[in-house]
Amino acid sequence: MPVRWRDEANTYRGHAAHCLNLSRDVADLRRRLALLEMAQVWLDLADQAEKNAATDLVYETPQPPA
């Protein structure tokens, strides 16, 4: 996995862990649920970053019509 994607995936996982840690100290159930949902989104982004690292898709800008 290229370093850039690995760094992004690790950053996203760190954000997820932070949300989980915050959720442990929140008494309001709606706020706790919001933090848990944010953690899940960060984990989904980490998974997507890892998948992107395995993709060799290259976009080439089309030439304008002559």
JSON list of N, CA and C in Angstrom, two decimals:
[
{"chain": "A", "resi": 1, "resn": "MET", "atom": "N", "xyz": [0.85, -1.18, 0.00]},
{"chain": "A", "resi": 1, "resn": "MET", "atom": "CA", "xyz": [0.00, 0.00, 0.00]},
{"chain": "A", "resi": 1, "resn": "MET", "atom": "C", "xyz": [0.89, 1.23, 0.00]},
{"chain": "A", "resi": 2, "resn": "PRO", "atom": "N", "xyz": [0.66, 2.16, -0.92]},
{"chain": "A", "resi": 2, "resn": "PRO", "atom": "CA", "xyz": [1.46, 3.39, -0.91]},
{"chain": "A", "resi": 2, "resn": "PRO", "atom": "C", "xyz": [1.36, 4.11, 0.42]},
{"chain": "A", "resi": 3, "resn": "VAL", "atom": "N", "xyz": [2.43, 4.80, 0.77]},
{"chain": "A", "resi": 3, "resn": "VAL", "atom": "CA", "xyz": [2.52, 5.47, 2.07]},
{"chain": "A", "resi": 3, "resn": "VAL", "atom": "C", "xyz": [1.36, 6.45, 2.26]},
{"chain": "A", "resi": 4, "resn": "ARG", "atom": "N", "xyz": [1.03, 7.20, 1.23]},
{"chain": "A", "resi": 4, "resn": "ARG", "atom": "CA", "xyz": [-0.02, 8.22, 1.36]},
{"chain": "A", "resi": 4, "resn": "ARG", "atom": "C", "xyz": [-1.33, 7.60, 1.83]},
{"chain": "A", "resi": 5, "resn": "TRP", "atom": "N", "xyz": [-1.74, 6.50, 1.19]},
{"chain": "A", "resi": 5, "resn": "TRP", "atom": "CA", "xyz": [-3.00, 5.86, 1.56]},
{"chain": "A", "resi": 5, "resn": "TRP", "atom": "C", "xyz": [-2.92, 5.24, 2.95]},
{"chain": "A", "resi": 6, "resn": "ARG", "atom": "N", "xyz": [-1.78, 4.67, 3.28]},
{"chain": "A", "resi": 6, "resn": "ARG", "atom": "CA", "xyz": [-1.62, 4.08, 4.61]},
{"chain": "A", "resi": 6, "resn": "ARG", "atom": "C", "xyz": [-1.71, 5.18, 5.67]},
{"chain": "A", "resi": 7, "resn": "ASP", "atom": "N", "xyz": [-1.08, 6.33, 5.41]},
{"chain": "A", "resi": 7, "resn": "ASP", "atom": "CA", "xyz": [-1.15, 7.45, 6.34]},
{"chain": "A", "resi": 7, "resn": "ASP", "atom": "C", "xyz": [-2.58, 7.93, 6.50]},
{"chain": "A", "resi": 8, "resn": "GLU", "atom": "N", "xyz": [-3.30, 8.05, 5.38]},
{"chain": "A", "resi": 8, "resn": "GLU", "atom": "CA", "xyz": [-4.69, 8.49, 5.45]},
{"chain": "A", "resi": 8, "resn": "GLU", "atom": "C", "xyz": [-5.53, 7.49, 6.23]},
{"chain": "A", "resi": 9, "resn": "ALA", "atom": "N", "xyz": [-5.36, 6.21, 5.96]},
{"chain": "A", "resi": 9, "resn": "ALA", "atom": "CA", "xyz": [-6.14, 5.18, 6.66]},
{"chain": "A", "resi": 9, "resn": "ALA", "atom": "C", "xyz": [-5.84, 5.24, 8.16]},
{"chain": "A", "resi": 10, "resn": "ASN", "atom": "N", "xyz": [-4.58, 5.41, 8.52]},
{"chain": "A", "resi": 10, "resn": "ASN", "atom": "CA", "xyz": [-4.23, 5.51, 9.94]},
{"chain": "A", "resi": 10, "resn": "ASN", "atom": "C", "xyz": [-4.80, 6.76, 10.58]},
{"chain": "A", "resi": 11, "resn": "THR", "atom": "N", "xyz": [-4.79, 7.87, 9.84]},
{"chain": "A", "resi": 11, "resn": "THR", "atom": "CA", "xyz": [-5.38, 9.10, 10.35]},
{"chain": "A", "resi": 11, "resn": "THR", "atom": "C", "xyz": [-6.87, 8.92, 10.59]},
{"chain": "A", "resi": 12, "resn": "TYR", "atom": "N", "xyz": [-7.57, 8.31, 9.63]},
{"chain": "A", "resi": 12, "resn": "TYR", "atom": "CA", "xyz": [-9.00, 8.08, 9.77]},
{"chain": "A", "resi": 12, "resn": "TYR", "atom": "C", "xyz": [-9.29, 7.16, 10.97]},
{"chain": "A", "resi": 13, "resn": "ARG", "atom": "N", "xyz": [-8.47, 6.13, 11.14]},
{"chain": "A", "resi": 13, "resn": "ARG", "atom": "CA", "xyz": [-8.67, 5.24, 12.29]},
{"chain": "A", "resi": 13, "resn": "ARG", "atom": "C", "xyz": [-8.43, 5.98, 13.61]},
{"chain": "A", "resi": 14, "resn": "GLY", "atom": "N", "xyz": [-7.49, 6.90, 13.60]},
{"chain": "A", "resi": 14, "resn": "GLY", "atom": "CA", "xyz": [-7.25, 7.71, 14.80]},
{"chain": "A", "resi": 14, "resn": "GLY", "atom": "C", "xyz": [-8.44, 8.58, 15.13]},
{"chain": "A", "resi": 15, "resn": "HIS", "atom": "N", "xyz": [-9.08, 9.16, 14.10]},
{"chain": "A", "resi": 15, "resn": "HIS", "atom": "CA", "xyz": [-10.29, 9.96, 14.34]},
{"chain": "A", "resi": 15, "resn": "HIS", "atom": "C", "xyz": [-11.41, 9.08, 14.89]},
{"chain": "A", "resi": 16, "resn": "ALA", "atom": "N", "xyz": [-11.53, 7.87, 14.36]},
{"chain": "A", "resi": 16, "resn": "ALA", "atom": "CA", "xyz": [-12.55, 6.94, 14.85]},
{"chain": "A", "resi": 16, "resn": "ALA", "atom": "C", "xyz": [-12.31, 6.62, 16.32]},
{"chain": "A", "resi": 17, "resn": "ALA", "atom": "N", "xyz": [-11.07, 6.37, 16.68]},
{"chain": "A", "resi": 17, "resn": "ALA", "atom": "CA", "xyz": [-10.74, 6.05, 18.07]},
{"chain": "A", "resi": 17, "resn": "ALA", "atom": "C", "xyz": [-11.06, 7.24, 18.98]},
{"chain": "A", "resi": 18, "resn": "HIS", "atom": "N", "xyz": [-10.78, 8.44, 18.49]},
{"chain": "A", "resi": 18, "resn": "HIS", "atom": "CA", "xyz": [-11.08, 9.64, 19.28]},
{"chain": "A", "resi": 18, "resn": "HIS", "atom": "C", "xyz": [-12.60, 9.75, 19.53]},
{"chain": "A", "resi": 19, "resn": "CYS", "atom": "N", "xyz": [-13.39, 9.51, 18.48]},
{"chain": "A", "resi": 19, "resn": "CYS", "atom": "CA", "xyz": [-14.85, 9.56, 18.64]},
{"chain": "A", "resi": 19, "resn": "CYS", "atom": "C", "xyz": [-15.32, 8.52, 19.65]},
{"chain": "A", "resi": 20, "resn": "LEU", "atom": "N", "xyz": [-14.75, 7.31, 19.57]},
{"chain": "A", "resi": 20, "resn": "LEU", "atom": "CA", "xyz": [-15.13, 6.26, 20.53]},
{"chain": "A", "resi": 20, "resn": "LEU", "atom": "C", "xyz": [-14.77, 6.66, 21.95]},
{"chain": "A", "resi": 21, "resn": "ASN", "atom": "N", "xyz": [-13.59, 7.23, 22.13]},
{"chain": "A", "resi": 21, "resn": "ASN", "atom": "CA", "xyz": [-13.18, 7.66, 23.47]},
{"chain": "A", "resi": 21, "resn": "ASN", "atom": "C", "xyz": [-14.11, 8.75, 24.00]},
{"chain": "A", "resi": 22, "resn": "LEU", "atom": "N", "xyz": [-14.45, 9.69, 23.15]},
{"chain": "A", "resi": 22, "resn": "LEU", "atom": "CA", "xyz": [-15.36, 10.75, 23.58]},
{"chain": "A", "resi": 22, "resn": "LEU", "atom": "C", "xyz": [-16.73, 10.18, 23.95]},
{"chain": "A", "resi": 23, "resn": "SER", "atom": "N", "xyz": [-17.19, 9.20, 23.18]},
{"chain": "A", "resi": 23, "resn": "SER", "atom": "CA", "xyz": [-18.53, 8.66, 23.42]},
{"chain": "A", "resi": 23, "resn": "SER", "atom": "C", "xyz": [-18.65, 8.00, 24.79]},
{"chain": "A", "resi": 24, "resn": "ARG", "atom": "N", "xyz": [-17.54, 7.53, 25.34]},
{"chain": "A", "resi": 24, "resn": "ARG", "atom": "CA", "xyz": [-17.57, 6.88, 26.65]},
{"chain": "A", "resi": 24, "resn": "ARG", "atom": "C", "xyz": [-17.90, 7.86, 27.77]},
{"chain": "A", "resi": 25, "resn": "ASP", "atom": "N", "xyz": [-17.63, 9.13, 27.55]},
{"chain": "A", "resi": 25, "resn": "ASP", "atom": "CA", "xyz": [-17.83, 10.14, 28.59]},
{"chain": "A", "resi": 25, "resn": "ASP", "atom": "C", "xyz": [-19.11, 10.95, 28.40]},
{"chain": "A", "resi": 26, "resn": "VAL", "atom": "N", "xyz": [-19.90, 10.62, 27.39]},
{"chain": "A", "resi": 26, "resn": "VAL", "atom": "CA", "xyz": [-21.11, 11.38, 27.09]},
{"chain": "A", "resi": 26, "resn": "VAL", "atom": "C", "xyz": [-22.32, 10.65, 27.66]},
{"chain": "A", "resi": 27, "resn": "ALA", "atom": "N", "xyz": [-23.06, 11.34, 28.50]},
{"chain": "A", "resi": 27, "resn": "ALA", "atom": "CA", "xyz": [-24.24, 10.73, 29.12]},
{"chain": "A", "resi": 27, "resn": "ALA", "atom": "C", "xyz": [-25.46, 10.79, 28.21]},
{"chain": "A", "resi": 28, "resn": "ASP", "atom": "N", "xyz": [-25.57, 11.85, 27.42]},
{"chain": "A", "resi": 28, "resn": "ASP", "atom": "CA", "xyz": [-26.73, 12.00, 26.52]},
{"chain": "A", "resi": 28, "resn": "ASP", "atom": "C", "xyz": [-26.67, 10.94, 25.43]},
{"chain": "A", "resi": 29, "resn": "LEU", "atom": "N", "xyz": [-27.71, 10.13, 25.33]},
{"chain": "A", "resi": 29, "resn": "LEU", "atom": "CA", "xyz": [-27.69, 9.01, 24.38]},
{"chain": "A", "resi": 29, "resn": "LEU", "atom": "C", "xyz": [-27.65, 9.45, 22.93]},
{"chain": "A", "resi": 30, "resn": "ARG", "atom": "N", "xyz": [-28.33, 10.54, 22.60]},
{"chain": "A", "resi": 30, "resn": "ARG", "atom": "CA", "xyz": [-28.29, 11.03, 21.21]},
{"chain": "A", "resi": 30, "resn": "ARG", "atom": "C", "xyz": [-26.89, 11.48, 20.82]},
{"chain": "A", "resi": 31, "resn": "ARG", "atom": "N", "xyz": [-26.24, 12.17, 21.72]},
{"chain": "A", "resi": 31, "resn": "ARG", "atom": "CA", "xyz": [-24.87, 12.61, 21.42]},
{"chain": "A", "resi": 31, "resn": "ARG", "atom": "C", "xyz": [-23.91, 11.42, 21.35]},
{"chain": "A", "resi": 32, "resn": "ARG", "atom": "N", "xyz": [-24.11, 10.46, 22.23]},
{"chain": "A", "resi": 32, "resn": "ARG", "atom": "CA", "xyz": [-23.26, 9.27, 22.19]},
{"chain": "A", "resi": 32, "resn": "ARG", "atom": "C", "xyz": [-23.45, 8.53, 20.87]},
{"chain": "A", "resi": 33, "resn": "LEU", "atom": "N", "xyz": [-24.70, 8.39, 20.44]},
{"chain": "A", "resi": 33, "resn": "LEU", "atom": "CA", "xyz": [-24.97, 7.73, 19.17]},
{"chain": "A", "resi": 33, "resn": "LEU", "atom": "C", "xyz": [-24.34, 8.49, 18.00]},
{"chain": "A", "resi": 34, "resn": "ALA", "atom": "N", "xyz": [-24.41, 9.81, 18.05]},
{"chain": "A", "resi": 34, "resn": "ALA", "atom": "CA", "xyz": [-23.79, 10.62, 16.98]},
{"chain": "A", "resi": 34, "resn": "ALA", "atom": "C", "xyz": [-22.29, 10.38, 16.93]},
{"chain": "A", "resi": 35, "resn": "LEU", "atom": "N", "xyz": [-21.65, 10.31, 18.07]},
{"chain": "A", "resi": 35, "resn": "LEU", "atom": "CA", "xyz": [-20.20, 10.04, 18.10]},
{"chain": "A", "resi": 35, "resn": "LEU", "atom": "C", "xyz": [-19.89, 8.63, 17.58]},
{"chain": "A", "resi": 36, "resn": "LEU", "atom": "N", "xyz": [-20.73, 7.67, 17.94]},
{"chain": "A", "resi": 36, "resn": "LEU", "atom": "CA", "xyz": [-20.51, 6.30, 17.44]},
{"chain": "A", "resi": 36, "resn": "LEU", "atom": "C", "xyz": [-20.72, 6.22, 15.93]},
{"chain": "A", "resi": 37, "resn": "GLU", "atom": "N", "xyz": [-21.70, 6.96, 15.43]},
{"chain": "A", "resi": 37, "resn": "GLU", "atom": "CA", "xyz": [-21.91, 7.00, 13.98]},
{"chain": "A", "resi": 37, "resn": "GLU", "atom": "C", "xyz": [-20.73, 7.67, 13.28]},
{"chain": "A", "resi": 38, "resn": "MET", "atom": "N", "xyz": [-20.20, 8.75, 13.88]},
{"chain": "A", "resi": 38, "resn": "MET", "atom": "CA", "xyz": [-19.02, 9.40, 13.29]},
{"chain": "A", "resi": 38, "resn": "MET", "atom": "C", "xyz": [-17.83, 8.44, 13.27]},
{"chain": "A", "resi": 39, "resn": "ALA", "atom": "N", "xyz": [-17.67, 7.68, 14.34]},
{"chain": "A", "resi": 39, "resn": "ALA", "atom": "CA", "xyz": [-16.58, 6.71, 14.38]},
{"chain": "A", "resi": 39, "resn": "ALA", "atom": "C", "xyz": [-16.72, 5.71, 13.25]},
{"chain": "A", "resi": 40, "resn": "GLN", "atom": "N", "xyz": [-17.95, 5.25, 13.00]},
{"chain": "A", "resi": 40, "resn": "GLN", "atom": "CA", "xyz": [-18.17, 4.28, 11.92]},
{"chain": "A", "resi": 40, "resn": "GLN", "atom": "C", "xyz": [-17.84, 4.89, 10.57]},
{"chain": "A", "resi": 41, "resn": "VAL", "atom": "N", "xyz": [-18.19, 6.14, 10.37]},
{"chain": "A", "resi": 41, "resn": "VAL", "atom": "CA", "xyz": [-17.88, 6.81, 9.10]},
{"chain": "A", "resi": 41, "resn": "VAL", "atom": "C", "xyz": [-16.37, 6.92, 8.91]},
{"chain": "A", "resi": 42, "resn": "TRP", "atom": "N", "xyz": [-15.64, 7.27, 9.98]},
{"chain": "A", "resi": 42, "resn": "TRP", "atom": "CA", "xyz": [-14.17, 7.33, 9.89]},
{"chain": "A", "resi": 42, "resn": "TRP", "atom": "C", "xyz": [-13.60, 5.97, 9.53]},
{"chain": "A", "resi": 43, "resn": "LEU", "atom": "N", "xyz": [-14.15, 4.90, 10.12]},
{"chain": "A", "resi": 43, "resn": "LEU", "atom": "CA", "xyz": [-13.66, 3.56, 9.80]},
{"chain": "A", "resi": 43, "resn": "LEU", "atom": "C", "xyz": [-13.97, 3.19, 8.35]},
{"chain": "A", "resi": 44, "resn": "ASP", "atom": "N", "xyz": [-15.13, 3.59, 7.88]},
{"chain": "A", "resi": 44, "resn": "ASP", "atom": "CA", "xyz": [-15.48, 3.35, 6.47]},
{"chain": "A", "resi": 44, "resn": "ASP", "atom": "C", "xyz": [-14.50, 4.08, 5.54]},
{"chain": "A", "resi": 45, "resn": "LEU", "atom": "N", "xyz": [-14.16, 5.31, 5.91]},
{"chain": "A", "resi": 45, "resn": "LEU", "atom": "CA", "xyz": [-13.19, 6.07, 5.10]},
{"chain": "A", "resi": 45, "resn": "LEU", "atom": "C", "xyz": [-11.82, 5.39, 5.12]},
{"chain": "A", "resi": 46, "resn": "ALA", "atom": "N", "xyz": [-11.42, 4.85, 6.25]},
{"chain": "A", "resi": 46, "resn": "ALA", "atom": "CA", "xyz": [-10.14, 4.14, 6.33]},
{"chain": "A", "resi": 46, "resn": "ALA", "atom": "C", "xyz": [-10.16, 2.93, 5.41]},
{"chain": "A", "resi": 47, "resn": "ASP", "atom": "N", "xyz": [-11.26, 2.18, 5.43]},
{"chain": "A", "resi": 47, "resn": "ASP", "atom": "CA", "xyz": [-11.37, 1.02, 4.55]},
{"chain": "A", "resi": 47, "resn": "ASP", "atom": "C", "xyz": [-11.31, 1.44, 3.09]},
{"chain": "A", "resi": 48, "resn": "GLN", "atom": "N", "xyz": [-11.98, 2.54, 2.75]},
{"chain": "A", "resi": 48, "resn": "GLN", "atom": "CA", "xyz": [-11.97, 3.02, 1.37]},
{"chain": "A", "resi": 48, "resn": "GLN", "atom": "C", "xyz": [-10.57, 3.47, 0.96]},
{"chain": "A", "resi": 49, "resn": "ALA", "atom": "N", "xyz": [-9.84, 4.10, 1.85]},
{"chain": "A", "resi": 49, "resn": "ALA", "atom": "CA", "xyz": [-8.47, 4.53, 1.54]},
{"chain": "A", "resi": 49, "resn": "ALA", "atom": "C", "xyz": [-7.60, 3.31, 1.23]},
{"chain": "A", "resi": 50, "resn": "GLU", "atom": "N", "xyz": [-7.80, 2.23, 1.98]},
{"chain": "A", "resi": 50, "resn": "GLU", "atom": "CA", "xyz": [-7.03, 1.01, 1.71]},
{"chain": "A", "resi": 50, "resn": "GLU", "atom": "C", "xyz": [-7.41, 0.40, 0.37]},
{"chain": "A", "resi": 51, "resn": "LYS", "atom": "N", "xyz": [-8.70, 0.43, 0.05]},
{"chain": "A", "resi": 51, "resn": "LYS", "atom": "CA", "xyz": [-9.13, -0.09, -1.26]},
{"chain": "A", "resi": 51, "resn": "LYS", "atom": "C", "xyz": [-8.57, 0.76, -2.38]},
{"chain": "A", "resi": 52, "resn": "ASN", "atom": "N", "xyz": [-8.56, 2.09, -2.18]},
{"chain": "A", "resi": 52, "resn": "ASN", "atom": "CA", "xyz": [-8.01, 2.98, -3.20]},
{"chain": "A", "resi": 52, "resn": "ASN", "atom": "C", "xyz": [-6.54, 2.70, -3.45]},
{"chain": "A", "resi": 53, "resn": "ALA", "atom": "N", "xyz": [-5.84, 2.29, -2.42]},
{"chain": "A", "resi": 53, "resn": "ALA", "atom": "CA", "xyz": [-4.41, 1.99, -2.57]},
{"chain": "A", "resi": 53, "resn": "ALA", "atom": "C", "xyz": [-4.19, 0.79, -3.47]},
{"chain": "A", "resi": 54, "resn": "ALA", "atom": "N", "xyz": [-5.17, -0.11, -3.51]},
{"chain": "A", "resi": 54, "resn": "ALA", "atom": "CA", "xyz": [-5.03, -1.32, -4.32]},
{"chain": "A", "resi": 54, "resn": "ALA", "atom": "C", "xyz": [-5.51, -1.11, -5.75]},
{"chain": "A", "resi": 55, "resn": "THR", "atom": "N", "xyz": [-6.03, 0.07, -6.05]},
{"chain": "A", "resi": 55, "resn": "THR", "atom": "CA", "xyz": [-6.58, 0.35, -7.37]},
{"chain": "A", "resi": 55, "resn": "THR", "atom": "C", "xyz": [-5.54, 1.05, -8.23]},
{"chain": "A", "resi": 56, "resn": "ASP", "atom": "N", "xyz": [-5.37, 0.58, -9.44]},
{"chain": "A", "resi": 56, "resn": "ASP", "atom": "CA", "xyz": [-4.40, 1.17, -10.36]},
{"chain": "A", "resi": 56, "resn": "ASP", "atom": "C", "xyz": [-5.10, 2.01, -11.43]},
{"chain": "A", "resi": 57, "resn": "LEU", "atom": "N", "xyz": [-6.23, 2.57, -11.10]},
{"chain": "A", "resi": 57, "resn": "LEU", "atom": "CA", "xyz": [-6.98, 3.37, -12.04]},
{"chain": "A", "resi": 57, "resn": "LEU", "atom": "C", "xyz": [-6.32, 4.74, -12.20]},
{"chain": "A", "resi": 58, "resn": "VAL", "atom": "N", "xyz": [-6.13, 5.13, -13.44]},
{"chain": "A", "resi": 58, "resn": "VAL", "atom": "CA", "xyz": [-5.53, 6.43, -13.73]},
{"chain": "A", "resi": 58, "resn": "VAL", "atom": "C", "xyz": [-6.48, 7.18, -14.64]},
{"chain": "A", "resi": 59, "resn": "TYR", "atom": "N", "xyz": [-6.81, 8.39, -14.25]},
{"chain": "A", "resi": 59, "resn": "TYR", "atom": "CA", "xyz": [-7.70, 9.22, -15.07]},
{"chain": "A", "resi": 59, "resn": "TYR", "atom": "C", "xyz": [-6.86, 10.10, -15.97]},
{"chain": "A", "resi": 60, "resn": "GLU", "atom": "N", "xyz": [-7.18, 10.07, -17.25]},
{"chain": "A", "resi": 60, "resn": "GLU", "atom": "CA", "xyz": [-6.51, 10.93, -18.21]},
{"chain": "A", "resi": 60, "resn": "GLU", "atom": "C", "xyz": [-7.54, 11.91, -18.75]},
{"chain": "A", "resi": 61, "resn": "THR", "atom": "N", "xyz": [-7.21, 13.19, -18.68]},
{"chain": "A", "resi": 61, "resn": "THR", "atom": "CA", "xyz": [-8.12, 14.22, -19.18]},
{"chain": "A", "resi": 61, "resn": "THR", "atom": "C", "xyz": [-8.24, 14.10, -20.69]},
{"chain": "A", "resi": 62, "resn": "PRO", "atom": "N", "xyz": [-9.47, 14.02, -21.20]},
{"chain": "A", "resi": 62, "resn": "PRO", "atom": "CA", "xyz": [-9.63, 13.91, -22.66]},
{"chain": "A", "resi": 62, "resn": "PRO", "atom": "C", "xyz": [-9.19, 15.20, -23.36]},
{"chain": "A", "resi": 63, "resn": "GLN", "atom": "N", "xyz": [-8.70, 15.03, -24.55]},
{"chain": "A", "resi": 63, "resn": "GLN", "atom": "CA", "xyz": [-8.30, 16.17, -25.37]},
{"chain": "A", "resi": 63, "resn": "GLN", "atom": "C", "xyz": [-9.55, 16.89, -25.88]},
{"chain": "A", "resi": 64, "resn": "PRO", "atom": "N", "xyz": [-9.52, 18.22, -25.89]},
{"chain": "A", "resi": 64, "resn": "PRO", "atom": "CA", "xyz": [-10.69, 18.96, -26.42]},
{"chain": "A", "resi": 64, "resn": "PRO", "atom": "C", "xyz": [-10.82, 18.69, -27.91]},
{"chain": "A", "resi": 65, "resn": "PRO", "atom": "N", "xyz": [-12.05, 18.76, -28.42]},
{"chain": "A", "resi": 65, "resn": "PRO", "atom": "CA", "xyz": [-12.25, 18.53, -29.86]},
{"chain": "A", "resi": 65, "resn": "PRO", "atom": "C", "xyz": [-11.50, 19.58, -30.68]},
{"chain": "A", "resi": 66, "resn": "ALA", "atom": "N", "xyz": [-11.02, 19.13, -31.82]},
{"chain": "A", "resi": 66, "resn": "ALA", "atom": "CA", "xyz": [-10.25, 20.03, -32.70]},
{"chain": "A", "resi": 66, "resn": "ALA", "atom": "C", "xyz": [-11.13, 21.03, -33.40]}
]
